[in-house]
Amino acid sequence: AFEAVVAGMRTHPQHAGVQEAGCEALANMCSGDDAVGAACEQRAVRSGAIEAAVAAMCAHLQEEGVQEWGCTALTEMCSGSDDAAAAREERAADAGALEAVVA
């Protein structure tokens, strides 16, 4: 499912509605604090979801929904306190997430 969402976001980068819905889907699929949630976060990262969320936020600076769901998706994908979470946070930073959030 992550791959399909990311593919849709990459296919329609200028369509704010697709980007908002994609970020919302990513956030919802990555929610959860249990082992299933952690596994989903890792799958999301492997699919390029962090980069897709950052790209959506950068392309649609004035779209409140894209910004809100993009931040939520990044928060969900980077949650946790283990080494894997730290790696996800680093990947998000490398992808430009910090700049996207404060833009």
mmCIF file of N, CA and C in Angstrom:
data_model
loop_
_atom_site.group_PDB
_atom_site.id
_atom_site.type_symbol
_atom_site.label_atom_id
_atom_site.label_comp_id
_atom_site.label_asym_id
_atom_site.label_seq_id
_atom_site.Cartn_x
_atom_site.Cartn_y
_atom_site.Cartn_z
ATOM 1 N N ALA A 1 0.817 -1.196 0.000
ATOM 2 C CA ALA A 1 0.000 0.000 0.000
ATOM 3 C C ALA A 1 0.862 1.261 0.000
ATOM 4 N N PHE A 2 1.976 1.236 0.739
ATOM 5 C CA PHE A 2 2.830 2.418 0.773
ATOM 6 C C PHE A 2 3.365 2.754 -0.614
ATOM 7 N N GLU A 3 3.769 1.723 -1.322
ATOM 8 C CA GLU A 3 4.317 1.931 -2.656
ATOM 9 C C GLU A 3 3.296 2.572 -3.581
ATOM 10 N N ALA A 4 2.041 2.162 -3.485
ATOM 11 C CA ALA A 4 0.980 2.725 -4.332
ATOM 12 C C ALA A 4 0.741 4.193 -3.999
ATOM 13 N N VAL A 5 0.724 4.526 -2.726
ATOM 14 C CA VAL A 5 0.518 5.923 -2.323
ATOM 15 C C VAL A 5 1.670 6.789 -2.819
ATOM 16 N N VAL A 6 2.889 6.333 -2.594
ATOM 17 C CA VAL A 6 4.060 7.097 -3.031
ATOM 18 C C VAL A 6 4.067 7.229 -4.553
ATOM 19 N N ALA A 7 3.721 6.176 -5.264
ATOM 20 C CA ALA A 7 3.671 6.238 -6.730
ATOM 21 C C ALA A 7 2.645 7.272 -7.189
ATOM 22 N N GLY A 8 1.496 7.303 -6.560
ATOM 23 C CA GLY A 8 0.481 8.292 -6.908
ATOM 24 C C GLY A 8 0.960 9.707 -6.648
ATOM 25 N N MET A 9 1.650 9.905 -5.542
ATOM 26 C CA MET A 9 2.172 11.233 -5.224
ATOM 27 C C MET A 9 3.248 11.646 -6.226
ATOM 28 N N ARG A 10 4.075 10.706 -6.646
ATOM 29 C CA ARG A 10 5.127 11.024 -7.617
ATOM 30 C C ARG A 10 4.555 11.263 -9.013
ATOM 31 N N THR A 11 3.462 10.594 -9.329
ATOM 32 C CA THR A 11 2.843 10.744 -10.650
ATOM 33 C C THR A 11 2.131 12.086 -10.784
ATOM 34 N N HIS A 12 1.605 12.612 -9.665
ATOM 35 C CA HIS A 12 0.826 13.852 -9.697
ATOM 36 C C HIS A 12 1.389 14.892 -8.725
ATOM 37 N N PRO A 13 2.641 15.300 -8.914
ATOM 38 C CA PRO A 13 3.272 16.187 -7.929
ATOM 39 C C PRO A 13 2.638 17.577 -7.832
ATOM 40 N N GLN A 14 2.006 18.047 -8.890
ATOM 41 C CA GLN A 14 1.431 19.393 -8.864
ATOM 42 C C GLN A 14 -0.032 19.412 -8.449
ATOM 43 N N HIS A 15 -0.609 18.259 -8.171
ATOM 44 C CA HIS A 15 -2.017 18.175 -7.776
ATOM 45 C C HIS A 15 -2.091 18.180 -6.251
ATOM 46 N N ALA A 16 -2.477 19.326 -5.694
ATOM 47 C CA ALA A 16 -2.488 19.480 -4.236
ATOM 48 C C ALA A 16 -3.399 18.458 -3.565
ATOM 49 N N GLY A 17 -4.525 18.150 -4.170
ATOM 50 C CA GLY A 17 -5.445 17.181 -3.574
ATOM 51 C C GLY A 17 -4.833 15.799 -3.458
ATOM 52 N N VAL A 18 -4.099 15.391 -4.475
ATOM 53 C CA VAL A 18 -3.426 14.087 -4.432
ATOM 54 C C VAL A 18 -2.355 14.098 -3.348
ATOM 55 N N GLN A 19 -1.623 15.191 -3.247
ATOM 56 C CA GLN A 19 -0.558 15.278 -2.248
ATOM 57 C C GLN A 19 -1.132 15.273 -0.830
ATOM 58 N N GLU A 20 -2.216 16.008 -0.627
ATOM 59 C CA GLU A 20 -2.846 16.021 0.694
ATOM 60 C C GLU A 20 -3.366 14.631 1.063
ATOM 61 N N ALA A 21 -4.086 14.004 0.128
ATOM 62 C CA ALA A 21 -4.627 12.665 0.401
ATOM 63 C C ALA A 21 -3.501 11.656 0.621
ATOM 64 N N GLY A 22 -2.416 11.787 -0.131
ATOM 65 C CA GLY A 22 -1.283 10.888 0.040
ATOM 66 C C GLY A 22 -0.641 11.038 1.408
ATOM 67 N N CYS A 23 -0.433 12.275 1.826
ATOM 68 C CA CYS A 23 0.152 12.503 3.152
ATOM 69 C C CYS A 23 -0.783 12.002 4.248
ATOM 70 N N GLU A 24 -2.079 12.219 4.076
ATOM 71 C CA GLU A 24 -3.045 11.730 5.057
ATOM 72 C C GLU A 24 -3.004 10.202 5.147
ATOM 73 N N ALA A 25 -2.955 9.551 3.990
ATOM 74 C CA ALA A 25 -2.896 8.088 3.976
ATOM 75 C C ALA A 25 -1.622 7.595 4.660
ATOM 76 N N LEU A 26 -0.498 8.219 4.356
ATOM 77 C CA LEU A 26 0.766 7.815 4.981
ATOM 78 C C LEU A 26 0.699 7.984 6.494
ATOM 79 N N ALA A 27 0.159 9.113 6.942
ATOM 80 C CA ALA A 27 0.045 9.356 8.380
ATOM 81 C C ALA A 27 -0.817 8.295 9.040
ATOM 82 N N ASN A 28 -1.944 7.995 8.433
ATOM 83 C CA ASN A 28 -2.856 7.013 9.020
ATOM 84 C C ASN A 28 -2.264 5.610 9.018
ATOM 85 N N MET A 29 -1.572 5.241 7.950
ATOM 86 C CA MET A 29 -0.981 3.906 7.888
ATOM 87 C C MET A 29 0.166 3.731 8.875
ATOM 88 N N CYS A 30 0.804 4.837 9.271
ATOM 89 C CA CYS A 30 1.946 4.755 10.183
ATOM 90 C C CYS A 30 1.569 5.018 11.632
ATOM 91 N N SER A 31 0.303 5.260 11.892
ATOM 92 C CA SER A 31 -0.079 5.533 13.282
ATOM 93 C C SER A 31 -0.068 4.242 14.083
ATOM 94 N N GLY A 32 0.208 4.367 15.336
ATOM 95 C CA GLY A 32 0.280 3.195 16.212
ATOM 96 C C GLY A 32 1.628 3.106 16.880
ATOM 97 N N ASP A 33 1.598 2.790 18.148
ATOM 98 C CA ASP A 33 2.827 2.747 18.938
ATOM 99 C C ASP A 33 3.311 1.335 19.234
ATOM 100 N N ASP A 34 2.717 0.349 18.586
ATOM 101 C CA ASP A 34 3.093 -1.034 18.857
ATOM 102 C C ASP A 34 4.058 -1.548 17.791
ATOM 103 N N ALA A 35 4.351 -2.816 17.823
ATOM 104 C CA ALA A 35 5.290 -3.418 16.869
ATOM 105 C C ALA A 35 4.777 -3.322 15.440
ATOM 106 N N VAL A 36 3.469 -3.423 15.263
ATOM 107 C CA VAL A 36 2.887 -3.298 13.924
ATOM 108 C C VAL A 36 3.121 -1.889 13.387
ATOM 109 N N GLY A 37 2.922 -0.887 14.239
ATOM 110 C CA GLY A 37 3.168 0.494 13.832
ATOM 111 C C GLY A 37 4.618 0.723 13.449
ATOM 112 N N ALA A 38 5.534 0.175 14.229
ATOM 113 C CA ALA A 38 6.962 0.319 13.932
ATOM 114 C C ALA A 38 7.314 -0.346 12.606
ATOM 115 N N ALA A 39 6.743 -1.504 12.348
ATOM 116 C CA ALA A 39 6.994 -2.191 11.077
ATOM 117 C C ALA A 39 6.449 -1.372 9.908
ATOM 118 N N CYS A 40 5.302 -0.761 10.107
ATOM 119 C CA CYS A 40 4.720 0.080 9.056
ATOM 120 C C CYS A 40 5.589 1.296 8.783
ATOM 121 N N GLU A 41 6.123 1.884 9.833
ATOM 122 C CA GLU A 41 7.008 3.033 9.655
ATOM 123 C C GLU A 41 8.221 2.653 8.820
ATOM 124 N N GLN A 42 8.791 1.484 9.080
ATOM 125 C CA GLN A 42 9.952 1.038 8.305
ATOM 126 C C GLN A 42 9.582 0.782 6.845
ATOM 127 N N ARG A 43 8.426 0.166 6.623
ATOM 128 C CA ARG A 43 7.964 -0.071 5.244
ATOM 129 C C ARG A 43 7.736 1.246 4.523
ATOM 130 N N ALA A 44 7.181 2.208 5.219
ATOM 131 C CA ALA A 44 6.936 3.522 4.616
ATOM 132 C C ALA A 44 8.246 4.156 4.167
ATOM 133 N N VAL A 45 9.239 4.094 5.034
ATOM 134 C CA VAL A 45 10.534 4.686 4.710
ATOM 135 C C VAL A 45 11.161 4.000 3.501
ATOM 136 N N ARG A 46 11.103 2.672 3.465
ATOM 137 C CA ARG A 46 11.670 1.932 2.327
ATOM 138 C C ARG A 46 10.973 2.279 1.015
ATOM 139 N N SER A 47 9.712 2.697 1.083
ATOM 140 C CA SER A 47 8.962 3.029 -0.126
ATOM 141 C C SER A 47 9.243 4.447 -0.630
ATOM 142 N N GLY A 48 9.973 5.238 0.164
ATOM 143 C CA GLY A 48 10.244 6.625 -0.222
ATOM 144 C C GLY A 48 9.202 7.607 0.295
ATOM 145 N N ALA A 49 8.447 7.200 1.304
ATOM 146 C CA ALA A 49 7.362 8.028 1.818
ATOM 147 C C ALA A 49 7.854 9.324 2.461
ATOM 148 N N ILE A 50 8.984 9.278 3.139
ATOM 149 C CA ILE A 50 9.505 10.512 3.748
ATOM 150 C C ILE A 50 9.792 11.538 2.663
ATOM 151 N N GLU A 51 10.479 11.114 1.638
ATOM 152 C CA GLU A 51 10.821 12.032 0.555
ATOM 153 C C GLU A 51 9.560 12.534 -0.163
ATOM 154 N N ALA A 52 8.567 11.673 -0.309
ATOM 155 C CA ALA A 52 7.318 12.075 -0.964
ATOM 156 C C ALA A 52 6.587 13.128 -0.136
ATOM 157 N N ALA A 53 6.554 12.955 1.172
ATOM 158 C CA ALA A 53 5.891 13.938 2.033
ATOM 159 C C ALA A 53 6.618 15.276 1.990
ATOM 160 N N VAL A 54 7.939 15.250 2.043
ATOM 161 C CA VAL A 54 8.723 16.480 1.974
ATOM 162 C C VAL A 54 8.508 17.170 0.627
ATOM 163 N N ALA A 55 8.537 16.413 -0.451
ATOM 164 C CA ALA A 55 8.328 16.996 -1.780
ATOM 165 C C ALA A 55 6.944 17.637 -1.878
ATOM 166 N N ALA A 56 5.938 16.991 -1.310
ATOM 167 C CA ALA A 56 4.582 17.543 -1.326
ATOM 168 C C ALA A 56 4.535 18.874 -0.586
ATOM 169 N N MET A 57 5.158 18.914 0.580
ATOM 170 C CA MET A 57 5.151 20.141 1.368
ATOM 171 C C MET A 57 5.889 21.274 0.657
ATOM 172 N N CYS A 58 6.992 20.949 0.003
ATOM 173 C CA CYS A 58 7.772 21.970 -0.709
ATOM 174 C C CYS A 58 7.044 22.478 -1.948
ATOM 175 N N ALA A 59 6.297 21.610 -2.597
ATOM 176 C CA ALA A 59 5.594 21.991 -3.819
ATOM 177 C C ALA A 59 4.302 22.755 -3.551
ATOM 178 N N HIS A 60 3.778 22.646 -2.339
ATOM 179 C CA HIS A 60 2.472 23.244 -2.027
ATOM 180 C C HIS A 60 2.538 24.020 -0.718
ATOM 181 N N LEU A 61 3.394 25.024 -0.711
ATOM 182 C CA LEU A 61 3.630 25.808 0.503
ATOM 183 C C LEU A 61 2.385 26.499 1.033
ATOM 184 N N GLN A 62 1.473 26.878 0.153
ATOM 185 C CA GLN A 62 0.284 27.630 0.558
ATOM 186 C C GLN A 62 -0.934 26.752 0.802
ATOM 187 N N GLU A 63 -0.782 25.462 0.656
ATOM 188 C CA GLU A 63 -1.908 24.540 0.844
ATOM 189 C C GLU A 63 -1.910 24.017 2.274
ATOM 190 N N GLU A 64 -2.833 24.535 3.079
ATOM 191 C CA GLU A 64 -2.879 24.188 4.494
ATOM 192 C C GLU A 64 -3.003 22.685 4.730
ATOM 193 N N GLY A 65 -3.846 22.008 3.952
ATOM 194 C CA GLY A 65 -4.044 20.580 4.134
ATOM 195 C C GLY A 65 -2.790 19.780 3.852
ATOM 196 N N VAL A 66 -2.066 20.165 2.818
ATOM 197 C CA VAL A 66 -0.811 19.469 2.493
ATOM 198 C C VAL A 66 0.189 19.677 3.620
ATOM 199 N N GLN A 67 0.268 20.899 4.120
ATOM 200 C CA GLN A 67 1.215 21.190 5.197
ATOM 201 C C GLN A 67 0.844 20.422 6.475
ATOM 202 N N GLU A 68 -0.432 20.443 6.821
ATOM 203 C CA GLU A 68 -0.868 19.760 8.038
ATOM 204 C C GLU A 68 -0.634 18.253 7.958
ATOM 205 N N TRP A 69 -1.090 17.639 6.867
ATOM 206 C CA TRP A 69 -0.943 16.183 6.744
ATOM 207 C C TRP A 69 0.501 15.789 6.485
ATOM 208 N N GLY A 70 1.265 16.654 5.807
ATOM 209 C CA GLY A 70 2.681 16.369 5.608
ATOM 210 C C GLY A 70 3.418 16.320 6.936
ATOM 211 N N CYS A 71 3.143 17.301 7.805
ATOM 212 C CA CYS A 71 3.762 17.302 9.137
ATOM 213 C C CYS A 71 3.329 16.086 9.950
ATOM 214 N N THR A 72 2.045 15.757 9.851
ATOM 215 C CA THR A 72 1.545 14.599 10.595
ATOM 216 C C THR A 72 2.189 13.320 10.090
ATOM 217 N N ALA A 73 2.295 13.182 8.775
ATOM 218 C CA ALA A 73 2.923 11.983 8.208
ATOM 219 C C ALA A 73 4.376 11.869 8.667
ATOM 220 N N LEU A 74 5.109 12.969 8.611
ATOM 221 C CA LEU A 74 6.507 12.936 9.051
ATOM 222 C C LEU A 74 6.607 12.587 10.531
ATOM 223 N N THR A 75 5.724 13.138 11.334
ATOM 224 C CA THR A 75 5.721 12.831 12.764
ATOM 225 C C THR A 75 5.484 11.343 12.994
ATOM 226 N N GLU A 76 4.484 10.798 12.308
ATOM 227 C CA GLU A 76 4.163 9.375 12.477
ATOM 228 C C GLU A 76 5.297 8.484 11.980
ATOM 229 N N MET A 77 5.883 8.829 10.838
ATOM 230 C CA MET A 77 6.947 7.992 10.280
ATOM 231 C C MET A 77 8.218 8.031 11.111
ATOM 232 N N CYS A 78 8.443 9.133 11.832
ATOM 233 C CA CYS A 78 9.686 9.287 12.591
ATOM 234 C C CYS A 78 9.508 9.023 14.076
ATOM 235 N N SER A 79 8.346 8.557 14.487
ATOM 236 C CA SER A 79 8.104 8.354 15.918
ATOM 237 C C SER A 79 8.888 7.156 16.440
ATOM 238 N N GLY A 80 9.091 7.153 17.728
ATOM 239 C CA GLY A 80 9.811 6.064 18.380
ATOM 240 C C GLY A 80 11.068 6.568 19.055
ATOM 241 N N SER A 81 11.680 5.701 19.837
ATOM 242 C CA SER A 81 12.892 6.099 20.561
ATOM 243 C C SER A 81 14.036 5.098 20.378
ATOM 244 N N ASP A 82 13.877 4.192 19.430
ATOM 245 C CA ASP A 82 14.926 3.198 19.196
ATOM 246 C C ASP A 82 15.875 3.659 18.096
ATOM 247 N N ASP A 83 16.840 2.823 17.781
ATOM 248 C CA ASP A 83 17.816 3.168 16.743
ATOM 249 C C ASP A 83 17.162 3.335 15.382
ATOM 250 N N ALA A 84 16.140 2.542 15.092
ATOM 251 C CA ALA A 84 15.444 2.655 13.806
ATOM 252 C C ALA A 84 14.747 4.001 13.696
ATOM 253 N N ALA A 85 14.166 4.469 14.788
ATOM 254 C CA ALA A 85 13.515 5.779 14.786
ATOM 255 C C ALA A 85 14.537 6.883 14.553
ATOM 256 N N ALA A 86 15.696 6.757 15.180
ATOM 257 C CA ALA A 86 16.757 7.748 14.980
ATOM 258 C C ALA A 86 17.203 7.767 13.526
ATOM 259 N N ALA A 87 17.287 6.608 12.906
ATOM 260 C CA ALA A 87 17.660 6.536 11.488
ATOM 261 C C ALA A 87 16.590 7.179 10.610
ATOM 262 N N ARG A 88 15.316 6.968 10.971
ATOM 263 C CA ARG A 88 14.232 7.599 10.210
ATOM 264 C C ARG A 88 14.285 9.119 10.347
ATOM 265 N N GLU A 89 14.563 9.581 11.552
ATOM 266 C CA GLU A 89 14.688 11.026 11.772
ATOM 267 C C GLU A 89 15.826 11.605 10.947
ATOM 268 N N GLU A 90 16.942 10.897 10.915
ATOM 269 C CA GLU A 90 18.093 11.362 10.129
ATOM 270 C C GLU A 90 17.745 11.399 8.636
ATOM 271 N N ARG A 91 17.047 10.371 8.185
ATOM 272 C CA ARG A 91 16.648 10.344 6.773
ATOM 273 C C ARG A 91 15.714 11.507 6.460
ATOM 274 N N ALA A 92 14.794 11.804 7.369
ATOM 275 C CA ALA A 92 13.882 12.933 7.166
ATOM 276 C C ALA A 92 14.663 14.243 7.103
ATOM 277 N N ALA A 93 15.624 14.401 7.995
ATOM 278 C CA ALA A 93 16.445 15.611 7.972
ATOM 279 C C ALA A 93 17.220 15.722 6.662
ATOM 280 N N ASP A 94 17.793 14.608 6.220
ATOM 281 C CA ASP A 94 18.535 14.594 4.953
ATOM 282 C C ASP A 94 17.627 14.919 3.770
ATOM 283 N N ALA A 95 16.349 14.560 3.859
ATOM 284 C CA ALA A 95 15.400 14.810 2.783
ATOM 285 C C ALA A 95 14.897 16.257 2.771
ATOM 286 N N GLY A 96 15.249 17.025 3.812
ATOM 287 C CA GLY A 96 14.825 18.421 3.854
ATOM 288 C C GLY A 96 13.568 18.656 4.669
ATOM 289 N N ALA A 97 13.233 17.716 5.550
ATOM 290 C CA ALA A 97 11.996 17.843 6.326
ATOM 291 C C ALA A 97 11.999 19.085 7.212
ATOM 292 N N LEU A 98 13.110 19.388 7.839
ATOM 293 C CA LEU A 98 13.146 20.553 8.734
ATOM 294 C C LEU A 98 12.880 21.836 7.966
ATOM 295 N N GLU A 99 13.488 21.948 6.809
ATOM 296 C CA GLU A 99 13.277 23.143 5.983
ATOM 297 C C GLU A 99 11.832 23.203 5.490
ATOM 298 N N ALA A 100 11.277 22.057 5.152
ATOM 299 C CA ALA A 100 9.886 22.018 4.664
ATOM 300 C C ALA A 100 8.909 22.439 5.753
ATOM 301 N N VAL A 101 9.175 22.026 6.972
ATOM 302 C CA VAL A 101 8.266 22.351 8.077
ATOM 303 C C VAL A 101 8.294 23.843 8.404
ATOM 304 N N VAL A 102 9.449 24.457 8.328
ATOM 305 C CA VAL A 102 9.533 25.878 8.706
ATOM 306 C C VAL A 102 9.355 26.825 7.525
ATOM 307 N N ALA A 103 9.185 26.280 6.339
ATOM 308 C CA ALA A 103 9.028 27.144 5.148
ATOM 309 C C ALA A 103 7.732 27.923 5.181
#
